[in-house]
PDB file of C-alpha atoms and ligand atoms in Angstrom:
ATOM      1  CA  MET J   1      23.840 -33.364  37.968  1.00 97.00           C
ATOM      2  CA  LYS J   2      21.532 -33.712  35.057  1.00 98.00           C
ATOM      3  CA  LEU J   3      19.777 -30.931  33.084  1.00 98.00           C
ATOM      4  CA  THR J   4      17.333 -30.989  30.196  1.00 98.00           C
ATOM      5  CA  ILE J   5      17.408 -28.111  27.720  1.00 98.00           C
ATOM      6  CA  ILE J   6      14.737 -27.757  25.162  1.00 97.00           C
ATOM      7  CA  ASP J   7      16.140 -25.978  22.085  1.00 95.00           C
ATOM      8  CA  ARG J   8      14.218 -23.523  19.889  1.00 92.00           C
ATOM      9  CA  ALA J   9      13.238 -26.375  17.538  1.00 94.00           C
ATOM     10  CA  GLY J  10      11.627 -28.212  20.477  1.00 96.00           C
ATOM     11  CA  GLN J  11      14.309 -30.814  20.789  1.00 97.00           C
ATOM     12  CA  ALA J  12      15.073 -32.003  24.298  1.00 98.00           C
ATOM     13  CA  ILE J  13      18.845 -32.138  24.973  1.00 98.00           C
ATOM     14  CA  LYS J  14      19.849 -34.130  28.026  1.00 98.00           C
ATOM     15  CA  LEU J  15      23.009 -33.018  29.777  1.00 98.00           C
ATOM     16  CA  GLU J  16      24.643 -35.344  32.288  1.00 98.00           C
ATOM     17  CA  ASN J  17      27.493 -34.955  34.754  1.00 97.00           C
ATOM     18  CA  VAL J  18      27.096 -31.271  34.519  1.00 97.00           C
ATOM     19  CA  SER J  19      29.610 -29.318  36.609  1.00 95.00           C
ATOM     20  CA  ALA J  20      29.155 -25.564  36.120  1.00 97.00           C
ATOM     21  CA  PRO J  21      28.659 -22.592  38.333  1.00 98.00           C
ATOM     22  CA  THR J  22      25.487 -21.412  36.673  1.00 98.00           C
ATOM     23  CA  LEU J  23      22.864 -22.661  34.235  1.00 98.00           C
ATOM     24  CA  MET J  24      24.201 -20.227  31.645  1.00 98.00           C
ATOM     25  CA  HIS J  25      27.635 -21.762  31.884  1.00 98.00           C
ATOM     26  CA  ALA J  26      26.235 -25.319  31.628  1.00 98.00           C
ATOM     27  CA  ILE J  27      24.289 -24.419  28.522  1.00 98.00           C
ATOM     28  CA  ARG J  28      27.290 -22.756  26.844  1.00 96.00           C
ATOM     29  CA  ASP J  29      29.742 -25.443  27.897  1.00 96.00           C
ATOM     30  CA  ALA J  30      27.461 -27.926  26.098  1.00 97.00           C
ATOM     31  CA  GLY J  31      27.842 -25.980  22.922  1.00 96.00           C
ATOM     32  CA  LEU J  32      24.180 -25.016  22.750  1.00 96.00           C
ATOM     33  CA  ASP J  33      23.107 -21.780  21.081  1.00 93.00           C
ATOM     34  CA  LEU J  34      22.892 -19.258  23.887  1.00 95.00           C
ATOM     35  CA  THR J  35      24.536 -15.871  23.284  1.00 95.00           C
ATOM     36  CA  ALA J  36      25.031 -14.745  26.937  1.00 96.00           C
ATOM     37  CA  GLN J  37      26.785 -11.658  25.603  1.00 95.00           C
ATOM     38  CA  CYS J  38      27.655 -10.074  28.942  1.00 96.00           C
ATOM     39  CA  GLY J  39      29.276 -13.134  30.251  1.00 96.00           C
ATOM     40  CA  GLY J  40      26.969 -13.535  33.248  1.00 96.00           C
ATOM     41  CA  CYS J  41      26.621 -10.117  34.914  1.00 95.00           C
ATOM     42  CA  ALA J  42      22.884  -9.804  34.252  1.00 95.00           C
ATOM     43  CA  SER J  43      23.209  -6.868  31.851  1.00 95.00           C
ATOM     44  CA  CYS J  44      22.244  -8.244  28.433  1.00 94.00           C
ATOM     45  CA  ALA J  45      19.265 -10.647  28.776  1.00 95.00           C
ATOM     46  CA  THR J  46      20.618 -12.834  25.979  1.00 95.00           C
ATOM     47  CA  CYS J  47      20.667 -15.866  28.321  1.00 97.00           C
ATOM     48  CA  HIS J  48      16.819 -15.729  28.610  1.00 97.00           C
ATOM     49  CA  VAL J  49      15.269 -19.137  29.287  1.00 98.00           C
ATOM     50  CA  TYR J  50      11.862 -20.391  30.318  1.00 98.00           C
ATOM     51  CA  VAL J  51      11.933 -22.550  33.506  1.00 98.00           C
ATOM     52  CA  ASP J  52       9.493 -25.446  33.550  1.00 96.00           C
ATOM     53  CA  GLU J  53       6.508 -24.807  35.879  1.00 95.00           C
ATOM     54  CA  ALA J  54       7.517 -27.602  38.328  1.00 95.00           C
ATOM     55  CA  TRP J  55      10.931 -26.048  38.920  1.00 97.00           C
ATOM     56  CA  GLN J  56       9.972 -22.422  39.319  1.00 96.00           C
ATOM     57  CA  THR J  57       9.430 -22.425  43.060  1.00 95.00           C
ATOM     58  CA  LYS J  58      12.773 -24.255  43.637  1.00 95.00           C
ATOM     59  CA  LEU J  59      14.740 -21.325  42.314  1.00 96.00           C
ATOM     60  CA  LYS J  60      15.735 -18.347  44.328  1.00 92.00           C
ATOM     61  CA  PRO J  61      13.425 -15.445  43.316  1.00 94.00           C
ATOM     62  CA  ARG J  62      14.540 -12.878  40.733  1.00 96.00           C
ATOM     63  CA  ASP J  63      16.276  -9.934  42.207  1.00 97.00           C
ATOM     64  CA  GLU J  64      15.322  -6.419  40.932  1.00 97.00           C
ATOM     65  CA  ASN J  65      18.053  -6.259  38.409  1.00 96.00           C
ATOM     66  CA  GLU J  66      17.117  -9.547  36.829  1.00 97.00           C
ATOM     67  CA  ASP J  67      13.475  -8.423  36.683  1.00 97.00           C
ATOM     68  CA  VAL J  68      14.441  -5.210  34.967  1.00 96.00           C
ATOM     69  CA  MET J  69      16.584  -7.039  32.373  1.00 96.00           C
ATOM     70  CA  LEU J  70      13.812  -9.558  31.643  1.00 96.00           C
ATOM     71  CA  ASP J  71      11.495  -6.589  30.926  1.00 95.00           C
ATOM     72  CA  VAL J  72      13.713  -5.865  27.826  1.00 92.00           C
ATOM     73  CA  ALA J  73      13.904  -9.497  26.722  1.00 92.00           C
ATOM     74  CA  PRO J  74      11.592 -10.584  23.885  1.00 90.00           C
ATOM     75  CA  GLU J  75       8.567 -12.661  24.787  1.00 93.00           C
ATOM     76  CA  ARG J  76       8.867 -12.536  28.562  1.00 95.00           C
ATOM     77  CA  CYS J  77       6.527 -14.934  30.299  1.00 95.00           C
ATOM     78  CA  HIS J  78       5.791 -16.386  33.768  1.00 95.00           C
ATOM     79  CA  GLY J  79       8.658 -18.745  33.692  1.00 97.00           C
ATOM     80  CA  SER J  80      11.296 -16.364  32.266  1.00 97.00           C
ATOM     81  CA  ARG J  81      14.627 -16.246  34.028  1.00 98.00           C
ATOM     82  CA  LEU J  82      18.204 -15.175  33.153  1.00 98.00           C
ATOM     83  CA  ALA J  83      20.222 -18.516  33.086  1.00 98.00           C
ATOM     84  CA  CYS J  84      23.287 -16.581  34.416  1.00 98.00           C
ATOM     85  CA  GLN J  85      21.381 -15.810  37.566  1.00 98.00           C
ATOM     86  CA  ILE J  86      20.573 -19.495  38.381  1.00 98.00           C
ATOM     87  CA  PRO J  87      23.427 -21.033  40.360  1.00 97.00           C
ATOM     88  CA  LEU J  88      23.484 -24.783  40.008  1.00 97.00           C
ATOM     89  CA  SER J  89      23.233 -26.873  43.058  1.00 95.00           C
ATOM     90  CA  ALA J  90      22.382 -30.408  43.894  1.00 95.00           C
ATOM     91  CA  ASP J  91      18.778 -29.548  44.628  1.00 95.00           C
ATOM     92  CA  LEU J  92      18.341 -28.516  40.966  1.00 97.00           C
ATOM     93  CA  ASP J  93      19.326 -32.030  39.666  1.00 98.00           C
ATOM     94  CA  GLY J  94      16.911 -32.665  36.760  1.00 98.00           C
ATOM     95  CA  LEU J  95      16.081 -29.004  36.016  1.00 98.00           C
ATOM     96  CA  THR J  96      14.418 -28.488  32.647  1.00 98.00           C
ATOM     97  CA  VAL J  97      14.386 -25.197  30.770  1.00 98.00           C
ATOM     98  CA  THR J  98      13.616 -23.989  27.293  1.00 98.00           C
ATOM     99  CA  LEU J  99      15.827 -21.548  25.343  1.00 97.00           C
ATOM    100  CA  ALA J 100      13.837 -18.395  24.784  1.00 96.00           C
ATOM    101  CA  PRO J 101      13.610 -16.307  21.619  1.00 88.00           C
ATOM    102  CA  GLY J 102      16.182 -13.568  21.630  1.00 73.00           C
ATOM    103  CA  SER J 103      18.798 -15.662  23.388  1.00 74.00           C
ATOM    104  CA  SER J 104      20.711 -16.296  20.156  1.00 75.00           C
ATOM    105  CA  PHE J 105      22.584 -13.865  17.867  1.00 70.00           C
ATOM    106  CA  ASP J 106      20.822 -15.553  14.912  1.00 67.00           C
ATOM    107  CA  GLU J 107      17.501 -14.058  15.988  1.00 59.00           C
ATOM    108  CA  ALA J 108      17.827 -10.377  15.234  1.00 48.00           C
TER     109      ALA J 108
HETATM  110 FE1  FES U 201      24.011 -11.497  30.104  1.00 57.53          FE
HETATM  111 FE2  FES U 201      22.902 -13.437  31.517  1.00 57.53          FE
HETATM  112  S1  FES U 201      24.650 -13.551  30.286  1.00 57.53           S
HETATM  113  S2  FES U 201      22.313 -11.351  31.326  1.00 57.53           S
END
């Protein structure tokens, strides 16, 4: 599958032939700057991304835990999601997301 990741400089990075269990794993496997400190158990919010408008309804809704974690993430907005809570499946081929502020250790 293909993904497009917009980094914090606004550069679009196209990932092809992605095979990863979640969006967080795909971003990290590509060597992009995503802290994902808790390793994917939805307890750190350092995998915060903004999902493009067109894709938001294609994702399973946030559960209560993800919602609570996003409340502590900097600059939450309508499209905010935890990348570790987005399992990758064929119907998400072409998904586009933007790395959010606070998802990197460099942004203290
Ligand atoms: Fe920690 Fe997603 S990796 S909340």
